[in-house]
Short mmCIF file of C-alpha atoms in Angstrom, two decimals:
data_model
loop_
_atom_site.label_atom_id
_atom_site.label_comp_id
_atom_site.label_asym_id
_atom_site.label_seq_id
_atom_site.Cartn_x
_atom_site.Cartn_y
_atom_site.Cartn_z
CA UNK A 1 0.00 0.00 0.00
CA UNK A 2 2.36 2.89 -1.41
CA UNK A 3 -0.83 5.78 -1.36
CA UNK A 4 -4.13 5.68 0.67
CA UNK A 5 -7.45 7.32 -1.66
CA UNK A 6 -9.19 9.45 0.92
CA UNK A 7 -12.04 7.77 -0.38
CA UNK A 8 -10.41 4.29 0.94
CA UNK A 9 -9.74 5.75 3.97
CA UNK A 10 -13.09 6.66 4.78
CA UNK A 11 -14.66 3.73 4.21
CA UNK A 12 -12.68 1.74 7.43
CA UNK A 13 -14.99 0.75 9.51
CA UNK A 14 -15.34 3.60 12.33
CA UNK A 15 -14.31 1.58 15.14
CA UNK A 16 -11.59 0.32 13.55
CA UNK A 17 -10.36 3.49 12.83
CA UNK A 18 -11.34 5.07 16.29
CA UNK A 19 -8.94 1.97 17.62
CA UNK A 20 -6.10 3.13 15.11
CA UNK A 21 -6.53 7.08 15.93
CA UNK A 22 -6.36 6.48 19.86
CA UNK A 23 -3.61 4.23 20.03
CA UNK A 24 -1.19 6.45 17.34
CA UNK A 25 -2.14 9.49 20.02
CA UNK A 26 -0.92 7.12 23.32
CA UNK A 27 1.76 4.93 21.94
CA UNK A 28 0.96 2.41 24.08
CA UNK A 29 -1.78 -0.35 23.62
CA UNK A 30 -2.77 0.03 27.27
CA UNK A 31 -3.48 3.65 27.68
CA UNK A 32 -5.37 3.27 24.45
CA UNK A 33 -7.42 0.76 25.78
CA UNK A 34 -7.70 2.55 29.20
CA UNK A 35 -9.49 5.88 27.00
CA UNK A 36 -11.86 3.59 24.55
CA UNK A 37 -12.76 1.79 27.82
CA UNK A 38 -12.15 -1.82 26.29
CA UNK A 39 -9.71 -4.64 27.02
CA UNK A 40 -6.23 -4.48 25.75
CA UNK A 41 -7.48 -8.14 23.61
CA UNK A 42 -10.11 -6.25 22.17
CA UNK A 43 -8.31 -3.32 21.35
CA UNK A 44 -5.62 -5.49 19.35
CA UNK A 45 -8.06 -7.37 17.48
CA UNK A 46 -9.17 -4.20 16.43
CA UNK A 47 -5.85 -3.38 14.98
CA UNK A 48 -5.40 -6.65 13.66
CA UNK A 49 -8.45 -6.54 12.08
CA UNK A 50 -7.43 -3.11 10.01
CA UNK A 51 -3.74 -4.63 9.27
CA UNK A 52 -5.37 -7.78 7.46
CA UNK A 53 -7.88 -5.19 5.77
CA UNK A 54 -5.05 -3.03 4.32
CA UNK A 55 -2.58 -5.47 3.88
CA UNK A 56 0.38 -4.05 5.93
CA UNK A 57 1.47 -3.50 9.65
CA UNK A 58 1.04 0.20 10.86
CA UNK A 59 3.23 0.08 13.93
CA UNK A 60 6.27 -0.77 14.69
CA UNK A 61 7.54 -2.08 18.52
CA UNK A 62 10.25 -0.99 20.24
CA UNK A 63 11.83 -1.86 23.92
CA UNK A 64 10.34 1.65 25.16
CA UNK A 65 6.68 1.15 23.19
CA UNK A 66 5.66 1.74 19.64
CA UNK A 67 5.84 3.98 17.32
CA UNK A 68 4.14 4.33 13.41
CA UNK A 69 5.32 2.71 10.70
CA UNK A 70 5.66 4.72 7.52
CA UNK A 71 1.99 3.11 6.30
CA UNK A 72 0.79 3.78 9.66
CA UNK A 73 1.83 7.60 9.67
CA UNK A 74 -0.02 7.89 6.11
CA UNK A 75 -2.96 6.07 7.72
CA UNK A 76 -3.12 8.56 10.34
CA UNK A 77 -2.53 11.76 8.34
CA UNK A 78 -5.25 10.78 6.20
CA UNK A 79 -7.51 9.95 8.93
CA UNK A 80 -6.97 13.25 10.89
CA UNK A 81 -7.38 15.25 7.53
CA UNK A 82 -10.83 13.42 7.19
CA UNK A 83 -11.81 14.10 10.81
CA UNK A 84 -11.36 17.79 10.10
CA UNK A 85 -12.78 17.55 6.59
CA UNK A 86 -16.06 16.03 8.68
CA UNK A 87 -15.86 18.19 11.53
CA UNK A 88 -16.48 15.55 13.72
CA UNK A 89 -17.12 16.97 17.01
CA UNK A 90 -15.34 15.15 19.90
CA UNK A 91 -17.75 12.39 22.07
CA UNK A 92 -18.10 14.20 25.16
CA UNK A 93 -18.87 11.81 28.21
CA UNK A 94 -21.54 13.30 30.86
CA UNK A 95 -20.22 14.45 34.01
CA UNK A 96 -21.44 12.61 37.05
CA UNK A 97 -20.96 13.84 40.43
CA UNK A 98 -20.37 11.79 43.58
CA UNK A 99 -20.41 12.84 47.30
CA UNK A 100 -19.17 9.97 49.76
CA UNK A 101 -18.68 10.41 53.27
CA UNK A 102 -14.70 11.38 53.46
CA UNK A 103 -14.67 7.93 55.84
CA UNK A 104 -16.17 5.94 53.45
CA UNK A 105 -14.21 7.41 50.43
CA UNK A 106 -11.14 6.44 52.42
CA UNK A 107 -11.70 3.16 53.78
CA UNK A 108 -13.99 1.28 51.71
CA UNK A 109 -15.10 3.03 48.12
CA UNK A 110 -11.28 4.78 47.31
CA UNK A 111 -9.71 1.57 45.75
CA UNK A 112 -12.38 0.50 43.89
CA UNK A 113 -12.78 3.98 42.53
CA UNK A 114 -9.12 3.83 41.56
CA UNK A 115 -10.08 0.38 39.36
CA UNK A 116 -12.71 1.51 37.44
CA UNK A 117 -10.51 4.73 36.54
CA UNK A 118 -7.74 2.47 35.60
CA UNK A 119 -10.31 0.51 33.30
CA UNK A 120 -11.73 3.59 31.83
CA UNK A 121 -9.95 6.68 31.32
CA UNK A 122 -12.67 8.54 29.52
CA UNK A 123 -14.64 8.84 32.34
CA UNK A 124 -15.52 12.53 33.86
CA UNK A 125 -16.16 11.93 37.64
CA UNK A 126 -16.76 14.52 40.27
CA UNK A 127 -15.83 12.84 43.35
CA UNK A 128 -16.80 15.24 46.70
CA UNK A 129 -16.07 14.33 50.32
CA UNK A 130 -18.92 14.86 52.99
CA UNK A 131 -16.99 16.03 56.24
CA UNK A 132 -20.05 17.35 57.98
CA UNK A 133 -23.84 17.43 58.20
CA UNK A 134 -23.44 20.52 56.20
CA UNK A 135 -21.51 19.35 53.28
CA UNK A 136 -24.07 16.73 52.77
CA UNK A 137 -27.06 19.76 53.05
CA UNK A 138 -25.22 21.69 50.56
CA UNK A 139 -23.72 19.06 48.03
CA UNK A 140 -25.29 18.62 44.83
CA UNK A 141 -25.12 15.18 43.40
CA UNK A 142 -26.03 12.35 40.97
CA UNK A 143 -25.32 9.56 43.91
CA UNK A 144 -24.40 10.08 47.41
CA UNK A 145 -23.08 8.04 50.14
CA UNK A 146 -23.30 9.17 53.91
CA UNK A 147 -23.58 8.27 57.15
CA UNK A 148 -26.33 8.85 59.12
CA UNK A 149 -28.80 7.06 62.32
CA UNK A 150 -29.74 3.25 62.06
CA UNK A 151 -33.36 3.86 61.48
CA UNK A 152 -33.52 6.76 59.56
CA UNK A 153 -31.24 8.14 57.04
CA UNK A 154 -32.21 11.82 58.40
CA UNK A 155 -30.74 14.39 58.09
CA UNK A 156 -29.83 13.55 54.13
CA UNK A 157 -29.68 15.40 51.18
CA UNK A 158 -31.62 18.54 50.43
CA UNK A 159 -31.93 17.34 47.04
CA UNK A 160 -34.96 14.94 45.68
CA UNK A 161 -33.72 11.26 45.43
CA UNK A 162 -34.94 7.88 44.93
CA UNK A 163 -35.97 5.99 48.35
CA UNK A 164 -32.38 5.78 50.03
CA UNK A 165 -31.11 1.93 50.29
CA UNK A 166 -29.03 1.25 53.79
CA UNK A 167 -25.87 -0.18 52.60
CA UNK A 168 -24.14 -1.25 55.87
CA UNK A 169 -24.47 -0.78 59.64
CA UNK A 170 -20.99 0.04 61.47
CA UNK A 171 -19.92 -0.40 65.15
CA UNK A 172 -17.84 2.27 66.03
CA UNK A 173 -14.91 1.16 68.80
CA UNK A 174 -11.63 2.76 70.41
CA UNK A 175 -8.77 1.41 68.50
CA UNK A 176 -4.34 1.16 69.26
CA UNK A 177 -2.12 0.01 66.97
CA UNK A 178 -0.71 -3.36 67.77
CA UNK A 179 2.68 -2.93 68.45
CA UNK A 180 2.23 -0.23 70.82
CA UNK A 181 -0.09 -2.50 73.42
CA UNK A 182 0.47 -5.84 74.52
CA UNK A 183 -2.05 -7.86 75.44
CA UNK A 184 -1.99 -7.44 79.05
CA UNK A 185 -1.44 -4.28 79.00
CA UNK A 186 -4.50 -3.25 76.86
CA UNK A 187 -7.21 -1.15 79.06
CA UNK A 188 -10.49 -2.66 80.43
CA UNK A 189 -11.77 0.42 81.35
CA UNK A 190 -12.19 4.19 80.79
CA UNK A 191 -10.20 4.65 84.02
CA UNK A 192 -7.42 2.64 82.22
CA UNK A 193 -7.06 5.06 79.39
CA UNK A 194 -5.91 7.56 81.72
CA UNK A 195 -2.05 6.54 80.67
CA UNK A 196 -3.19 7.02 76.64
CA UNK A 197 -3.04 9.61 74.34
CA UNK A 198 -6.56 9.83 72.80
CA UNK A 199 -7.31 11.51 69.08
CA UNK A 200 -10.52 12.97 67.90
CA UNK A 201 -11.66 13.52 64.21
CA UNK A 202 -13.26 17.35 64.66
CA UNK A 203 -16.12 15.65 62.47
CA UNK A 204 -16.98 12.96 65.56
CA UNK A 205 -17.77 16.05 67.76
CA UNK A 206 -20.87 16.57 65.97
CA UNK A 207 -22.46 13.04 66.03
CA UNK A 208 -25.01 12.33 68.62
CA UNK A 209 -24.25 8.53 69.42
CA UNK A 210 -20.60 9.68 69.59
CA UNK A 211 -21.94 11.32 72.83
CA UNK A 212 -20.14 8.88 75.52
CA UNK A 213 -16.59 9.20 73.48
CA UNK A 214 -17.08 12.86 72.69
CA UNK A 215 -17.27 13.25 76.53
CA UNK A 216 -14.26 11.88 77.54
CA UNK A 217 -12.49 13.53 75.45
CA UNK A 218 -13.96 17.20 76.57
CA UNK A 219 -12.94 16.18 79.64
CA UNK A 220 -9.36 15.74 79.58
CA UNK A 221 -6.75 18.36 80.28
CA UNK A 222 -4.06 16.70 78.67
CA UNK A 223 -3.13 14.01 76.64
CA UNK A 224 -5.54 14.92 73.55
CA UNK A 225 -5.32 15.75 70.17
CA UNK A 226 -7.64 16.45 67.59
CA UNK A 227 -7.27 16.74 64.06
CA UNK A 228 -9.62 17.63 60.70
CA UNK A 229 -8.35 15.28 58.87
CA UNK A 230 -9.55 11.52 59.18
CA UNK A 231 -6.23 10.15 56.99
CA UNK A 232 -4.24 11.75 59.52
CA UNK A 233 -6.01 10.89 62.83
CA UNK A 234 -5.43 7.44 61.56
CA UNK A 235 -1.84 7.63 60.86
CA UNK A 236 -1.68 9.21 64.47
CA UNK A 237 -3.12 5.45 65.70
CA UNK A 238 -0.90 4.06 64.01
CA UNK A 239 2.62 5.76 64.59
CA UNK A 240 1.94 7.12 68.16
CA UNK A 241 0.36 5.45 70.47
CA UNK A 242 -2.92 6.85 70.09
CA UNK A 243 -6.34 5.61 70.74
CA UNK A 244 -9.06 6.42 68.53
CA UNK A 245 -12.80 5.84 68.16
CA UNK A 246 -12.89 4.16 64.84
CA UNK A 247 -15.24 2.14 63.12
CA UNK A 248 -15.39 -1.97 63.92
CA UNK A 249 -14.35 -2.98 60.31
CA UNK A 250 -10.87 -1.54 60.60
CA UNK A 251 -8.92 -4.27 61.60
CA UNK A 252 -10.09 -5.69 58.02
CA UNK A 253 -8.76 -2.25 56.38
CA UNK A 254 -5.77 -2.47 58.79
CA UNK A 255 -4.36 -5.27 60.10
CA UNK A 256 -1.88 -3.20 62.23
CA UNK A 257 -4.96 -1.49 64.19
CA UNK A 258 -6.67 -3.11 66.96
CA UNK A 259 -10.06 -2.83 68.52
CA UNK A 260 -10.86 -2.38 72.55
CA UNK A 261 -14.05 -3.89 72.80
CA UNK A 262 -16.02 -3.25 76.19
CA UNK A 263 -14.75 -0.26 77.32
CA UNK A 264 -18.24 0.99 76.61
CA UNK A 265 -21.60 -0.71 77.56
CA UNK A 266 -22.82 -0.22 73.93
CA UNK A 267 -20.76 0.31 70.99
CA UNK A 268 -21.96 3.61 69.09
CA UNK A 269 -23.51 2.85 65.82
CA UNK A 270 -24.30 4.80 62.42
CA UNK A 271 -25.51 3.54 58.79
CA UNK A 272 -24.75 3.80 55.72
CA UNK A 273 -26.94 5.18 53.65
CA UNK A 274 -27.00 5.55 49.70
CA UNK A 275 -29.04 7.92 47.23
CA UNK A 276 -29.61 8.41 43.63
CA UNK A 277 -30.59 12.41 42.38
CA UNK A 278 -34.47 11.77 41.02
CA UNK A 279 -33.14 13.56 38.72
CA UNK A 280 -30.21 11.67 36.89
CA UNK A 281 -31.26 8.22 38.01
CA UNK A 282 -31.70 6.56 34.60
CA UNK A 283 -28.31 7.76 33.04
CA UNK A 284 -26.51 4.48 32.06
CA UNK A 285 -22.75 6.49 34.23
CA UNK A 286 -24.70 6.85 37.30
CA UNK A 287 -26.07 3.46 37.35
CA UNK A 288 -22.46 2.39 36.89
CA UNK A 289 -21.50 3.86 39.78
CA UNK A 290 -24.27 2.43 41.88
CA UNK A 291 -23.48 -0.84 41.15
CA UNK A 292 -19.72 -0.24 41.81
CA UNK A 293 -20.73 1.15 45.28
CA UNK A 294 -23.06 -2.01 45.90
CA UNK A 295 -20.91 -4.32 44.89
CA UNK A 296 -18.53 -3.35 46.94
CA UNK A 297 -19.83 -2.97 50.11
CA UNK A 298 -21.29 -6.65 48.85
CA UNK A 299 -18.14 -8.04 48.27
CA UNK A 300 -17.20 -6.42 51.81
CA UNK A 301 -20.04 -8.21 53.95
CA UNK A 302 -17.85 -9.86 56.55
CA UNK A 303 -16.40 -6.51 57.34
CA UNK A 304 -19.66 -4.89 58.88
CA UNK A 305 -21.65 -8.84 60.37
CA UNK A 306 -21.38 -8.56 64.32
#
C-alpha cells in the first residue's frame, strides 16, 4: 500500500479506525485501551483486524513502546485530515458527580474507585467528600453516600432522590495500633485510658451517638489531640500510640490497628446510607457507579456482620 485514496480511507470501519486514531495518540496499547474503555485483547483485534484489511502492519515495537510505521503515519494523516474535513465533534462523556462520606471514600469506596478509573480513562467523575452534616445539606449530586442514624437516614440530602437503600451498619470502637499495646497491658476500662493519648476527628464532635466518646475527650486536660483530617487521625493510631474511636471494620482495612471492645456498655452505631438524584437516576454512568458502590460494600459483607 504505497498511497491511501481518501475515499479508501473513509470507508474503514469507524471503530476500527477510532482503535487506530487512539492508540497512534498514546503509543501504548494500554493507555489506548484505558481511554476507549475496552480490554487491551479487544483493542488489538481491532488493529489486527485493520492490518489484514489493508494489507500491511502500521506500527512498529520498540523496547520503550511503539511507534508508526511509515503506512501507519499515512494512515493517520489521512484519517486526521478526514476528521477535520467532517468536523467531527469530539464524544463528550456526561459528568457525574459523587459525594461519599470522606470515611467511606477512604476506607472502603477509594480503591475501587481507583479500578474503574484504571479501566476507563474517559470517564468525567466529580468525586466530593462529605466532612459534615453541612456538606451533605449543601452538596449537589447524581449519587451520594453518607452516614447517618440506624433507622432513619435523616438528616440527608436537600436534594430529591430515589428511596435511600441502607448499605451497611458500622460499630464504632476505640482502637491502638498493635505494636504499641500488649495484650496485658490493653485497658479494660475508661479509668485505664488515663495513661493514653486519645485523638478525635473534629467531624466525631458533631455526632449524637458519639456522645459517651465525645465526653471523655472534653474532659481531659491533657493528653488529647484532635485533628480535621480523618487520613491523619489514623496515621496518628498508628505511629503514636494513640487511641481512637474508629469504626469496627478496621482491623479488616488495617491489620496493624486493633479494637478495645467493652470499654463501653454499647458500641456507638451509624448507617450507611445511599441515594440516587431523582433527577439523573436513569443515566446508564450513574447506574455504573451504583453498582460499583453495591458491589462493593457486597463483596465487603464480613467486614460490617457482628
Amino acid at each position: 500500500m504505497s498511497v491511501m485514496e481518501s475515499t479508501f480511507v473513509a470507508a474503514i470501519d469507524p471503530v476500527l479506525a477510532q482503535s487506530f486514531r487512539v492508540s497512534a495518540r498514546c503509543g501504548c496499547f494500554m493507555q489506548a485501551a484505558r481511554s476507549l474503555n475496552i480490554k487491551s485483547t479487544q483493542l488489538r483485534k481491532h488493529l489486527a483486524q485493520l492490518e489484514a484489511h489493508l494489507q500491511c502492519s502500521l506500527f512498529n515495537h520498540h523496547d520503550n513502546g511503539l511507534a508508526l510505521s511509515r503506512e501507519g503515519l499515512q494512515l493517520h494523516a489521512q484519517l486526521i485530515a478526514l476528521a477535520h474535513e467532517r468536523d467531527l465533534p469530539v464524544l463528550e462523556q456526561p459528568l457525574i458527580r459523587l459525594a461519599v462520606a470522606e470515611s467511606i471514600l477512604h476506607d472502603i469506596l477509594g480503591r475501587d474507585l481507583v479500578a474503574l478509573l484504571r479501566r476507563n480513562a474517559s470517564v468525567r467523575l466529580d468525586i466530593i467528600t462529605l466532612d459534615s452534616e453541612l456538606s451533605l445539606q449543601a452538596v449537589s449530586a447524581d449519587v451520594v453516600v453518607w452516614l447517618a442514624g440506624v433507622d432513619s437516614p435523616l438528616p440527608g440530602p436537600s436534594f430529591a432522590v430515589r428511596d435511600p437503600q441502607r448499605l451497611a451498619r458500622l460499630d464504632y470502637l476505640p482502637h491502638i495500633a498493635k505494636r504499641y499495646s500488649r495484650v496485658a497491658s490493653r485497658p479494660d476500662s475508661l479509668d485505664d485510658l488515663a495513661d493514653f493519648l486519645l485523638v478525635q476527628w473534629q467531624h466525631d464532635r458533631q455526632v449524637d451517638s458519639f456522645r459517651p466518646w465525645n465526653t471523655l475527650v472534653e474532659q481531659r486536660l491533657a493528653g488529647v489531640v484532635q485533628l480535621h483530617s480523618y487520613e491523619l487521625m489514623l496515621e496518628m493510631i498508628r505511629c503514636s500510640a494513640c487511641i481512637g474511636l474508629l469504626p469496627g471494620y478496621m482491623s479488616h482495612f488495617d491489620r496493624g490497628l486493633i479494637a478495645l471492645p467493652g470499654l463501653f456498655d454499647q458500641p456507638p452505631q451509624r448507617q450507611v446510607w445511599m441515594a440516587v438524584n431523582a433527577q439523573s437516576q436513569e443515566e446508564a454512568q450513574v447506574q455504573m457507579i451504583v453498582e460499583l458502590i453495591r458491589n462493593t460494600f457486597e463483596e465487603r459483607r464480613e467486614w460490617f456482620e457482628n
